[in-house]
PDB file of C-alpha atoms in Angstrom:
ATOM      1  CA  THR A   1     -43.689  29.861  11.938  1.00  0.00           C
ATOM      2  CA  ASN A   2     -40.686  30.816  14.078  1.00  0.00           C
ATOM      3  CA  GLY A   3     -37.542  32.589  12.962  1.00  0.00           C
ATOM      4  CA  CYS A   4     -34.361  30.666  13.654  1.00  0.00           C
ATOM      5  CA  CYS A   5     -30.681  30.394  12.975  1.00  0.00           C
ATOM      6  CA  GLY A   6     -28.031  27.959  14.092  1.00  0.00           C
ATOM      7  CA  SER A   7     -27.705  24.188  13.968  1.00  0.00           C
ATOM      8  CA  ARG A   8     -30.810  23.361  16.046  1.00  0.00           C
ATOM      9  CA  PRO A   9     -33.876  24.914  14.322  1.00  0.00           C
ATOM     10  CA  LEU A  10     -36.929  25.801  16.381  1.00  0.00           C
ATOM     11  CA  LEU A  11     -39.512  23.142  15.617  1.00  0.00           C
ATOM     12  CA  SER A  12     -42.963  24.016  14.274  1.00  0.00           C
ATOM     13  CA  THR A  13     -44.504  20.636  13.462  1.00  0.00           C
ATOM     14  CA  SER A  14     -44.018  16.937  14.117  1.00  0.00           C
ATOM     15  CA  ASN A  15     -45.821  14.264  12.114  1.00  0.00           C
ATOM     16  CA  MET A  16     -48.816  16.579  11.526  1.00  0.00           C
ATOM     17  CA  ALA A  17     -48.038  18.689   8.475  1.00  0.00           C
ATOM     18  CA  ALA A  18     -51.401  17.961   6.826  1.00  0.00           C
ATOM     19  CA  HIS A  19     -53.584  18.314   9.917  1.00  0.00           C
ATOM     20  CA  PHE A  20     -54.417  21.974   9.218  1.00  0.00           C
ATOM     21  CA  GLN A  21     -55.608  22.913   5.749  1.00  0.00           C
ATOM     22  CA  PRO A  22     -56.971  26.257   4.463  1.00  0.00           C
ATOM     23  CA  ALA A  23     -60.746  26.381   4.187  1.00  0.00           C
ATOM     24  CA  THR A  24     -61.820  26.038   0.542  1.00  0.00           C
ATOM     25  CA  GLU A  25     -65.584  26.310   0.933  1.00  0.00           C
ATOM     26  CA  GLY A  26     -68.076  28.564   2.705  1.00  0.00           C
ATOM     27  CA  PRO A  27     -67.960  32.255   3.651  1.00  0.00           C
ATOM     28  CA  MET A  28     -64.566  31.879   5.399  1.00  0.00           C
ATOM     29  CA  ALA A  29     -62.815  30.256   2.421  1.00  0.00           C
ATOM     30  CA  GLY A  30     -59.165  31.255   2.304  1.00  0.00           C
ATOM     31  CA  MET A  31     -59.431  33.125   5.613  1.00  0.00           C
ATOM     32  CA  VAL A  32     -59.259  30.365   8.224  1.00  0.00           C
ATOM     33  CA  GLN A  33     -57.739  26.930   8.667  1.00  0.00           C
ATOM     34  CA  VAL A  34     -59.808  23.774   9.011  1.00  0.00           C
ATOM     35  CA  LEU A  35     -58.923  21.358  11.800  1.00  0.00           C
ATOM     36  CA  GLY A  36     -58.903  17.819  10.462  1.00  0.00           C
ATOM     37  CA  PRO A  37     -59.930  14.733  12.439  1.00  0.00           C
ATOM     38  CA  PRO A  38     -57.168  13.128  14.537  1.00  0.00           C
ATOM     39  CA  THR A  39     -55.406  10.215  12.863  1.00  0.00           C
ATOM     40  CA  MET A  40     -53.387   7.610  14.706  1.00  0.00           C
ATOM     41  CA  LEU A  41     -49.762   7.630  13.571  1.00  0.00           C
ATOM     42  CA  PRO A  42     -46.621   6.317  15.255  1.00  0.00           C
ATOM     43  CA  GLY A  43     -44.658   8.868  17.255  1.00  0.00           C
ATOM     44  CA  CYS A  44     -45.586  12.255  18.683  1.00  0.00           C
ATOM     45  CA  GLN A  45     -48.028  14.379  16.714  1.00  0.00           C
ATOM     46  CA  TRP A  46     -48.204  18.123  17.256  1.00  0.00           C
ATOM     47  CA  GLN A  47     -48.293  21.322  15.251  1.00  0.00           C
ATOM     48  CA  ILE A  48     -48.005  25.029  15.973  1.00  0.00           C
ATOM     49  CA  THR A  49     -50.433  27.053  13.885  1.00  0.00           C
ATOM     50  CA  GLY A  50     -51.050  30.784  13.470  1.00  0.00           C
ATOM     51  CA  ASP A  51     -48.764  33.780  13.199  1.00  0.00           C
ATOM     52  CA  GLU A  52     -49.775  35.702  16.321  1.00  0.00           C
ATOM     53  CA  SER A  53     -51.381  34.252  19.470  1.00  0.00           C
ATOM     54  CA  GLN A  54     -50.467  30.802  18.225  1.00  0.00           C
ATOM     55  CA  ILE A  55     -52.208  27.515  19.007  1.00  0.00           C
ATOM     56  CA  LEU A  56     -50.387  24.289  19.782  1.00  0.00           C
ATOM     57  CA  GLU A  57     -52.429  21.381  18.413  1.00  0.00           C
ATOM     58  CA  ILE A  58     -51.526  17.978  19.886  1.00  0.00           C
ATOM     59  CA  ILE A  59     -52.859  14.566  18.894  1.00  0.00           C
ATOM     60  CA  LEU A  60     -52.585  12.045  21.722  1.00  0.00           C
ATOM     61  CA  ASN A  61     -52.471   8.399  20.750  1.00  0.00           C
ATOM     62  CA  PRO A  62     -53.878   5.890  23.278  1.00  0.00           C
ATOM     63  CA  GLY A  63     -51.842   6.014  26.491  1.00  0.00           C
ATOM     64  CA  GLU A  64     -50.117   9.315  25.678  1.00  0.00           C
ATOM     65  CA  GLN A  65     -50.236  12.328  27.996  1.00  0.00           C
ATOM     66  CA  CYS A  66     -49.759  16.092  27.861  1.00  0.00           C
ATOM     67  CA  ASP A  67     -49.235  18.320  30.920  1.00  0.00           C
ATOM     68  CA  ALA A  68     -50.091  22.011  30.520  1.00  0.00           C
ATOM     69  CA  GLU A  69     -50.342  25.221  32.481  1.00  0.00           C
ATOM     70  CA  PRO A  70     -53.887  25.970  33.742  1.00  0.00           C
ATOM     71  CA  GLY A  71     -56.004  28.138  31.466  1.00  0.00           C
ATOM     72  CA  THR A  72     -54.192  27.286  28.220  1.00  0.00           C
ATOM     73  CA  MET A  73     -56.819  24.953  26.689  1.00  0.00           C
ATOM     74  CA  VAL A  74     -58.630  26.226  23.581  1.00  0.00           C
ATOM     75  CA  HIS A  75     -60.428  23.012  22.588  1.00  0.00           C
ATOM     76  CA  SER A  76     -60.183  19.264  23.153  1.00  0.00           C
ATOM     77  CA  SER A  77     -61.777  16.005  22.108  1.00  0.00           C
ATOM     78  CA  ASP A  78     -64.678  14.738  24.166  1.00  0.00           C
ATOM     79  CA  GLY A  79     -62.704  11.556  24.884  1.00  0.00           C
ATOM     80  CA  LEU A  80     -60.054  13.405  26.926  1.00  0.00           C
ATOM     81  CA  ARG A  81     -60.700  13.727  30.658  1.00  0.00           C
ATOM     82  CA  PRO A  82     -58.476  16.472  32.101  1.00  0.00           C
ATOM     83  CA  ASP A  83     -57.242  16.146  35.648  1.00  0.00           C
ATOM     84  CA  ILE A  84     -55.097  18.169  38.044  1.00  0.00           C
ATOM     85  CA  THR A  85     -51.569  17.107  38.967  1.00  0.00           C
ATOM     86  CA  THR A  86     -48.682  18.681  40.862  1.00  0.00           C
ATOM     87  CA  GLY A  87     -45.890  16.463  39.591  1.00  0.00           C
ATOM     88  CA  GLY A  88     -44.793  16.051  43.198  1.00  0.00           C
ATOM     89  CA  CYS A  89     -45.383  18.454  46.063  1.00  0.00           C
ATOM     90  CA  GLY A  90     -41.718  19.392  46.423  1.00  0.00           C
ATOM     91  CA  ASP A  91     -41.273  20.211  42.748  1.00  0.00           C
ATOM     92  CA  ALA A  92     -44.583  22.103  42.701  1.00  0.00           C
ATOM     93  CA  LEU A  93     -43.582  24.235  45.684  1.00  0.00           C
ATOM     94  CA  CYS A  94     -40.205  25.055  44.161  1.00  0.00           C
ATOM     95  CA  ARG A  95     -41.498  26.009  40.738  1.00  0.00           C
ATOM     96  CA  SER A  96     -44.389  28.107  42.118  1.00  0.00           C
ATOM     97  CA  ALA A  97     -42.295  29.902  44.744  1.00  0.00           C
ATOM     98  CA  ILE A  98     -39.140  30.447  42.696  1.00  0.00           C
ATOM     99  CA  ALA A  99     -39.700  29.775  38.993  1.00  0.00           C
ATOM    100  CA  GLY A 100     -42.858  31.868  38.570  1.00  0.00           C
ATOM    101  CA  GLU A 101     -44.844  28.797  37.476  1.00  0.00           C
ATOM    102  CA  THR A 102     -48.163  27.501  38.782  1.00  0.00           C
ATOM    103  CA  PHE A 103     -48.441  24.990  41.629  1.00  0.00           C
ATOM    104  CA  PHE A 104     -50.901  22.833  39.668  1.00  0.00           C
ATOM    105  CA  ARG A 105     -50.730  21.434  36.158  1.00  0.00           C
ATOM    106  CA  VAL A 106     -53.558  20.179  33.967  1.00  0.00           C
ATOM    107  CA  LYS A 107     -53.023  16.604  32.774  1.00  0.00           C
ATOM    108  CA  TYR A 108     -54.584  15.451  29.501  1.00  0.00           C
ATOM    109  CA  ARG A 109     -54.230  11.669  29.166  1.00  0.00           C
ATOM    110  CA  ASN A 110     -55.776   9.591  26.417  1.00  0.00           C
ATOM    111  CA  GLU A 111     -57.257   6.519  28.081  1.00  0.00           C
ATOM    112  CA  THR A 112     -59.431   5.586  25.099  1.00  0.00           C
ATOM    113  CA  GLN A 113     -58.580   3.336  22.163  1.00  0.00           C
ATOM    114  CA  GLN A 114     -58.832   6.168  19.630  1.00  0.00           C
ATOM    115  CA  PRO A 115     -56.581   9.195  18.978  1.00  0.00           C
ATOM    116  CA  GLN A 116     -57.722  12.377  20.730  1.00  0.00           C
ATOM    117  CA  HIS A 117     -56.664  15.987  20.244  1.00  0.00           C
ATOM    118  CA  VAL A 118     -56.210  19.078  22.402  1.00  0.00           C
ATOM    119  CA  GLY A 119     -55.423  22.663  21.432  1.00  0.00           C
ATOM    120  CA  LEU A 120     -53.379  24.867  23.778  1.00  0.00           C
ATOM    121  CA  THR A 121     -52.405  28.539  23.632  1.00  0.00           C
ATOM    122  CA  PRO A 122     -50.363  30.884  25.844  1.00  0.00           C
ATOM    123  CA  ASN A 123     -52.208  32.824  28.563  1.00  0.00           C
ATOM    124  CA  PHE A 124     -51.208  36.065  26.832  1.00  0.00           C
ATOM    125  CA  PRO A 125     -50.810  37.131  23.173  1.00  0.00           C
ATOM    126  CA  GLY A 126     -47.741  35.104  22.347  1.00  0.00           C
ATOM    127  CA  LYS A 127     -45.858  32.479  20.365  1.00  0.00           C
ATOM    128  CA  VAL A 128     -45.255  28.818  21.164  1.00  0.00           C
ATOM    129  CA  ILE A 129     -41.690  27.472  21.179  1.00  0.00           C
ATOM    130  CA  ALA A 130     -41.130  23.718  20.898  1.00  0.00           C
ATOM    131  CA  LEU A 131     -37.901  22.328  22.337  1.00  0.00           C
ATOM    132  CA  ASP A 132     -36.631  18.756  22.295  1.00  0.00           C
ATOM    133  CA  LEU A 133     -34.799  18.495  25.618  1.00  0.00           C
ATOM    134  CA  ASN A 134     -32.808  15.530  24.312  1.00  0.00           C
ATOM    135  CA  ALA A 135     -31.179  17.827  21.729  1.00  0.00           C
ATOM    136  CA  PHE A 136     -29.924  20.075  24.544  1.00  0.00           C
ATOM    137  CA  GLY A 137     -28.480  17.369  26.764  1.00  0.00           C
ATOM    138  CA  GLY A 138     -31.705  17.007  28.761  1.00  0.00           C
ATOM    139  CA  ARG A 139     -31.531  20.436  30.423  1.00  0.00           C
ATOM    140  CA  ILE A 140     -32.061  24.087  29.520  1.00  0.00           C
ATOM    141  CA  THR A 141     -32.385  27.330  31.500  1.00  0.00           C
ATOM    142  CA  ILE A 142     -35.664  29.197  30.946  1.00  0.00           C
ATOM    143  CA  LYS A 143     -37.152  32.529  31.946  1.00  0.00           C
ATOM    144  CA  SER A 144     -39.612  32.581  34.840  1.00  0.00           C
ATOM    145  CA  GLY A 145     -43.131  31.890  33.573  1.00  0.00           C
ATOM    146  CA  ALA A 146     -41.953  30.632  30.163  1.00  0.00           C
ATOM    147  CA  PHE A 147     -43.116  27.013  30.530  1.00  0.00           C
ATOM    148  CA  MET A 148     -46.438  26.155  28.851  1.00  0.00           C
ATOM    149  CA  ALA A 149     -46.706  22.385  28.264  1.00  0.00           C
ATOM    150  CA  ALA A 150     -44.870  19.069  28.016  1.00  0.00           C
ATOM    151  CA  LEU A 151     -45.696  16.094  25.785  1.00  0.00           C
ATOM    152  CA  ASN A 152     -45.015  12.569  27.071  1.00  0.00           C
ATOM    153  CA  CYS A 153     -42.483  14.120  29.404  1.00  0.00           C
ATOM    154  CA  GLN A 154     -42.360  14.837  33.140  1.00  0.00           C
ATOM    155  CA  PRO A 155     -39.868  17.728  33.354  1.00  0.00           C
ATOM    156  CA  SER A 156     -38.470  18.779  36.707  1.00  0.00           C
ATOM    157  CA  PHE A 157     -37.282  22.213  37.836  1.00  0.00           C
ATOM    158  CA  SER A 158     -34.020  22.941  39.601  1.00  0.00           C
ATOM    159  CA  PHE A 159     -32.406  26.228  40.524  1.00  0.00           C
ATOM    160  CA  ARG A 160     -28.930  27.690  40.571  1.00  0.00           C
ATOM    161  CA  PHE A 161     -27.316  31.026  41.233  1.00  0.00           C
ATOM    162  CA  PRO A 162     -26.201  33.076  38.219  1.00  0.00           C
ATOM    163  CA  ASP A 163     -22.512  33.252  37.416  1.00  0.00           C
ATOM    164  CA  THR A 164     -22.101  36.737  38.922  1.00  0.00           C
ATOM    165  CA  VAL A 165     -23.800  39.039  41.439  1.00  0.00           C
ATOM    166  CA  GLY A 166     -24.471  41.497  38.615  1.00  0.00           C
ATOM    167  CA  ALA A 167     -26.363  38.835  36.667  1.00  0.00           C
ATOM    168  CA  ALA A 168     -28.436  37.966  39.748  1.00  0.00           C
ATOM    169  CA  CYS A 169     -29.430  41.600  40.286  1.00  0.00           C
ATOM    170  CA  CYS A 170     -29.660  43.077  36.792  1.00  0.00           C
ATOM    171  CA  ALA A 171     -29.881  40.403  34.060  1.00  0.00           C
ATOM    172  CA  GLY A 172     -33.678  40.077  34.065  1.00  0.00           C
ATOM    173  CA  HIS A 173     -33.881  36.458  35.274  1.00  0.00           C
ATOM    174  CA  GLY A 174     -33.978  37.125  39.005  1.00  0.00           C
ATOM    175  CA  LEU A 175     -31.782  35.926  41.855  1.00  0.00           C
ATOM    176  CA  LEU A 176     -32.040  32.281  40.769  1.00  0.00           C
ATOM    177  CA  LEU A 177     -31.884  30.743  37.316  1.00  0.00           C
ATOM    178  CA  ASN A 178     -34.550  28.154  36.442  1.00  0.00           C
ATOM    179  CA  ASP A 179     -33.280  24.932  34.880  1.00  0.00           C
ATOM    180  CA  ILE A 180     -35.818  22.526  33.402  1.00  0.00           C
ATOM    181  CA  SER A 181     -34.697  18.931  32.904  1.00  0.00           C
ATOM    182  CA  GLY A 182     -36.217  15.862  31.305  1.00  0.00           C
ATOM    183  CA  ALA A 183     -36.361  13.669  28.218  1.00  0.00           C
ATOM    184  CA  GLY A 184     -38.911  14.673  25.609  1.00  0.00           C
ATOM    185  CA  THR A 185     -40.598  17.719  24.098  1.00  0.00           C
ATOM    186  CA  ILE A 186     -41.538  20.812  26.073  1.00  0.00           C
ATOM    187  CA  PHE A 187     -43.320  23.942  24.861  1.00  0.00           C
ATOM    188  CA  LEU A 188     -42.504  27.464  26.020  1.00  0.00           C
ATOM    189  CA  ASN A 189     -44.424  30.706  25.465  1.00  0.00           C
ATOM    190  CA  ALA A 190     -42.928  34.054  24.523  1.00  0.00           C
ATOM    191  CA  SER A 191     -43.915  37.259  22.706  1.00  0.00           C
ATOM    192  CA  GLY A 192     -43.057  38.807  19.371  1.00  0.00           C
ATOM    193  CA  CYS A 193     -40.623  37.317  16.889  1.00  0.00           C
ATOM    194  CA  ILE A 194     -38.725  34.294  18.225  1.00  0.00           C
ATOM    195  CA  LEU A 195     -35.052  33.945  17.332  1.00  0.00           C
ATOM    196  CA  GLN A 196     -32.501  31.246  18.057  1.00  0.00           C
ATOM    197  CA  ARG A 197     -28.761  31.881  18.050  1.00  0.00           C
ATOM    198  CA  GLN A 198     -26.046  29.247  18.213  1.00  0.00           C
ATOM    199  CA  LEU A 199     -22.946  30.720  19.882  1.00  0.00           C
ATOM    200  CA  ALA A 200     -19.431  29.437  19.308  1.00  0.00           C
ATOM    201  CA  ALA A 201     -16.994  29.074  22.191  1.00  0.00           C
ATOM    202  CA  GLY A 202     -16.119  32.559  23.468  1.00  0.00           C
ATOM    203  CA  GLU A 203     -18.666  34.301  21.219  1.00  0.00           C
ATOM    204  CA  GLU A 204     -20.644  36.995  23.050  1.00  0.00           C
ATOM    205  CA  LEU A 205     -24.204  38.128  22.432  1.00  0.00           C
ATOM    206  CA  LEU A 206     -25.546  41.324  24.035  1.00  0.00           C
ATOM    207  CA  CYS A 207     -29.302  41.228  24.639  1.00  0.00           C
ATOM    208  CA  ASP A 208     -32.035  43.323  26.169  1.00  0.00           C
ATOM    209  CA  THR A 209     -32.347  42.110  29.763  1.00  0.00           C
ATOM    210  CA  HIS A 210     -35.947  40.906  29.299  1.00  0.00           C
ATOM    211  CA  SER A 211     -35.575  39.377  25.836  1.00  0.00           C
ATOM    212  CA  VAL A 212     -33.709  36.181  26.786  1.00  0.00           C
ATOM    213  CA  VAL A 213     -36.260  33.337  26.923  1.00  0.00           C
ATOM    214  CA  ALA A 214     -33.912  30.373  27.315  1.00  0.00           C
ATOM    215  CA  PHE A 215     -30.284  29.315  27.002  1.00  0.00           C
ATOM    216  CA  THR A 216     -28.264  26.160  27.473  1.00  0.00           C
ATOM    217  CA  PRO A 217     -26.383  25.811  30.799  1.00  0.00           C
ATOM    218  CA  SER A 218     -23.074  25.739  28.896  1.00  0.00           C
ATOM    219  CA  CYS A 219     -23.496  29.490  28.241  1.00  0.00           C
ATOM    220  CA  HIS A 220     -21.976  32.062  30.585  1.00  0.00           C
ATOM    221  CA  PHE A 221     -24.704  34.458  31.757  1.00  0.00           C
ATOM    222  CA  ASP A 222     -23.658  37.959  32.860  1.00  0.00           C
ATOM    223  CA  VAL A 223     -24.403  41.675  32.408  1.00  0.00           C
ATOM    224  CA  ARG A 224     -22.533  44.575  30.844  1.00  0.00           C
ATOM    225  CA  VAL A 225     -22.965  48.331  31.195  1.00  0.00           C
ATOM    226  CA  VAL A 226     -24.717  49.637  28.086  1.00  0.00           C
ATOM    227  CA  GLY A 227     -22.249  52.437  27.434  1.00  0.00           C
ATOM    228  CA  ASN A 228     -21.341  55.918  28.625  1.00  0.00           C
ATOM    229  CA  CYS A 229     -23.417  58.087  30.959  1.00  0.00           C
ATOM    230  CA  ALA A 230     -25.456  59.582  28.107  1.00  0.00           C
ATOM    231  CA  MET A 231     -26.344  56.111  26.805  1.00  0.00           C
ATOM    232  CA  CYS A 232     -27.326  54.906  30.281  1.00  0.00           C
ATOM    233  CA  CYS A 233     -29.597  57.915  30.819  1.00  0.00           C
ATOM    234  CA  CYS A 234     -31.079  58.428  27.360  1.00  0.00           C
ATOM    235  CA  GLY A 235     -30.557  55.240  25.360  1.00  0.00           C
ATOM    236  CA  GLY A 236     -33.697  53.507  26.540  1.00  0.00           C
ATOM    237  CA  GLU A 237     -31.810  50.326  27.497  1.00  0.00           C
ATOM    238  CA  GLY A 238     -31.378  51.032  31.192  1.00  0.00           C
ATOM    239  CA  LEU A 239     -27.983  50.627  32.873  1.00  0.00           C
ATOM    240  CA  PHE A 240     -27.180  47.072  31.775  1.00  0.00           C
ATOM    241  CA  ASN A 241     -27.529  44.651  28.896  1.00  0.00           C
ATOM    242  CA  THR A 242     -27.467  40.903  29.347  1.00  0.00           C
ATOM    243  CA  CYS A 243     -24.284  39.315  27.988  1.00  0.00           C
ATOM    244  CA  VAL A 244     -24.461  35.628  26.997  1.00  0.00           C
ATOM    245  CA  THR A 245     -21.175  33.950  26.090  1.00  0.00           C
ATOM    246  CA  GLY A 246     -20.941  30.639  24.220  1.00  0.00           C
ATOM    247  CA  PRO A 247     -20.641  27.853  23.544  1.00  0.00           C
ATOM    248  CA  GLY A 248     -24.352  27.130  23.534  1.00  0.00           C
ATOM    249  CA  THR A 249     -27.808  28.069  22.279  1.00  0.00           C
ATOM    250  CA  VAL A 250     -29.793  31.223  23.112  1.00  0.00           C
ATOM    251  CA  ILE A 251     -33.500  31.798  22.365  1.00  0.00           C
ATOM    252  CA  LEU A 252     -34.749  35.398  22.237  1.00  0.00           C
ATOM    253  CA  GLN A 253     -38.106  37.191  22.033  1.00  0.00           C
ATOM    254  CA  SER A 254     -38.566  40.576  20.363  1.00  0.00           C
ATOM    255  CA  MET A 255     -41.493  41.839  22.478  1.00  0.00           C
ATOM    256  CA  PRO A 256     -41.130  40.876  26.154  1.00  0.00           C
ATOM    257  CA  LEU A 257     -44.224  41.548  28.226  1.00  0.00           C
ATOM    258  CA  ARG A 258     -42.484  44.306  30.157  1.00  0.00           C
ATOM    259  CA  LYS A 259     -41.897  46.226  26.930  1.00  0.00           C
ATOM    260  CA  MET A 260     -45.486  45.571  25.842  1.00  0.00           C
ATOM    261  CA  ALA A 261     -46.780  46.936  29.169  1.00  0.00           C
ATOM    262  CA  LEU A 262     -44.712  50.107  28.797  1.00  0.00           C
ATOM    263  CA  ALA A 263     -45.914  50.568  25.206  1.00  0.00           C
ATOM    264  CA  LEU A 264     -49.519  50.354  26.442  1.00  0.00           C
ATOM    265  CA  GLY A 265     -48.855  52.942  29.127  1.00  0.00           C
ATOM    266  CA  PHE A 266     -48.790  50.617  32.148  1.00  0.00           C
ATOM    267  CA  ARG A 267     -46.019  50.714  34.702  1.00  0.00           C
ATOM    268  CA  PRO A 268     -44.669  47.186  35.301  1.00  0.00           C
ATOM    269  CA  ARG A 269     -44.754  45.993  38.901  1.00  0.00           C
ATOM    270  CA  GLU A 270     -41.346  44.894  40.118  1.00  0.00           C
ATOM    271  CA  ASN A 271     -41.277  41.184  40.986  1.00  0.00           C
ATOM    272  CA  LYS A 272     -38.657  39.812  43.355  1.00  0.00           C
ATOM    273  CA  GLN A 273     -37.828  36.714  41.323  1.00  0.00           C
ATOM    274  CA  GLN A 274     -38.764  37.700  37.789  1.00  0.00           C
ATOM    275  CA  GLY A 275     -36.731  40.899  37.726  1.00  0.00           C
ATOM    276  CA  GLY A 276     -39.667  43.231  37.142  1.00  0.00           C
ATOM    277  CA  ASP A 277     -41.167  41.396  34.206  1.00  0.00           C
ATOM    278  CA  GLY A 278     -44.759  41.675  35.432  1.00  0.00           C
ATOM    279  CA  ALA A 279     -47.319  44.432  35.004  1.00  0.00           C
ATOM    280  CA  GLY A 280     -49.637  46.199  37.389  1.00  0.00           C
ATOM    281  CA  GLY A 281     -53.168  47.557  37.217  1.00  0.00           C
ATOM    282  CA  LEU A 282     -55.638  46.506  34.568  1.00  0.00           C
ATOM    283  CA  ALA A 283     -52.962  44.849  32.408  1.00  0.00           C
ATOM    284  CA  GLY A 284     -51.716  42.612  35.218  1.00  0.00           C
ATOM    285  CA  ALA A 285     -53.909  39.648  34.330  1.00  0.00           C
ATOM    286  CA  VAL A 286     -52.597  39.603  30.763  1.00  0.00           C
ATOM    287  CA  LEU A 287     -49.112  41.069  30.987  1.00  0.00           C
ATOM    288  CA  GLY A 288     -48.112  39.600  34.319  1.00  0.00           C
ATOM    289  CA  ALA A 289     -47.900  36.064  32.947  1.00  0.00           C
ATOM    290  CA  MET A 290     -44.115  36.199  32.539  1.00  0.00           C
TER     291      MET A 290
END
């Protein structure tokens, strides 16, 4: 479901390949997918389905837990009893004040003896990105508002200054970079086509300032002037591009919400931390999620 390149592919399913099957009967035959009953299997069970506005389907075995952003639930088993958690007041304050995340999280924990399922989706038309934090050394830097859910994992947020003053002011990630740490699987949300690029040591990748969703802390994060005066004024890229230098992994989105807002005729509202990646007016509720 997600485009990828490099040695660590973006995951789309885990232990659930047969959970969704095309409908073969009825008036919607061949047009929709049928959600099968949850089956208890060892290990984590989840699957990302759909091409646009994707749904993350998770099966929770007894004792397993999923933490998600508020408002992301599409459906759930009757046996799940959602509850509110902060993950610790200090961490909640930091991520809500600096990382552009919510203060509260919704906790779905299976306290029954049978497998239960929950379906989650981004709070805007977007894709779901699954990342195994263990494959990235337990830590990755993400864009403000990119976190959606975590499975059997209690990730924590920490913050650091970008490598240069230019990156802090003009790279699209705000004055502070958001590092998320933990051991397990987390799910991010982004828009458009999702690409992953594995950079060799010293290899540079120039990106639109709002298209970088996540990158490993081993990458050097900076900005570069887009070109001559004519390019800066008329090239449609602004004054700077983001420059990510390897070694490390970079995850990109093709349609950041800022670009979507401009395409719809809305003027994005500048946000102190998120580098102007929100949207004002009527579109704010949908396009201001990242």
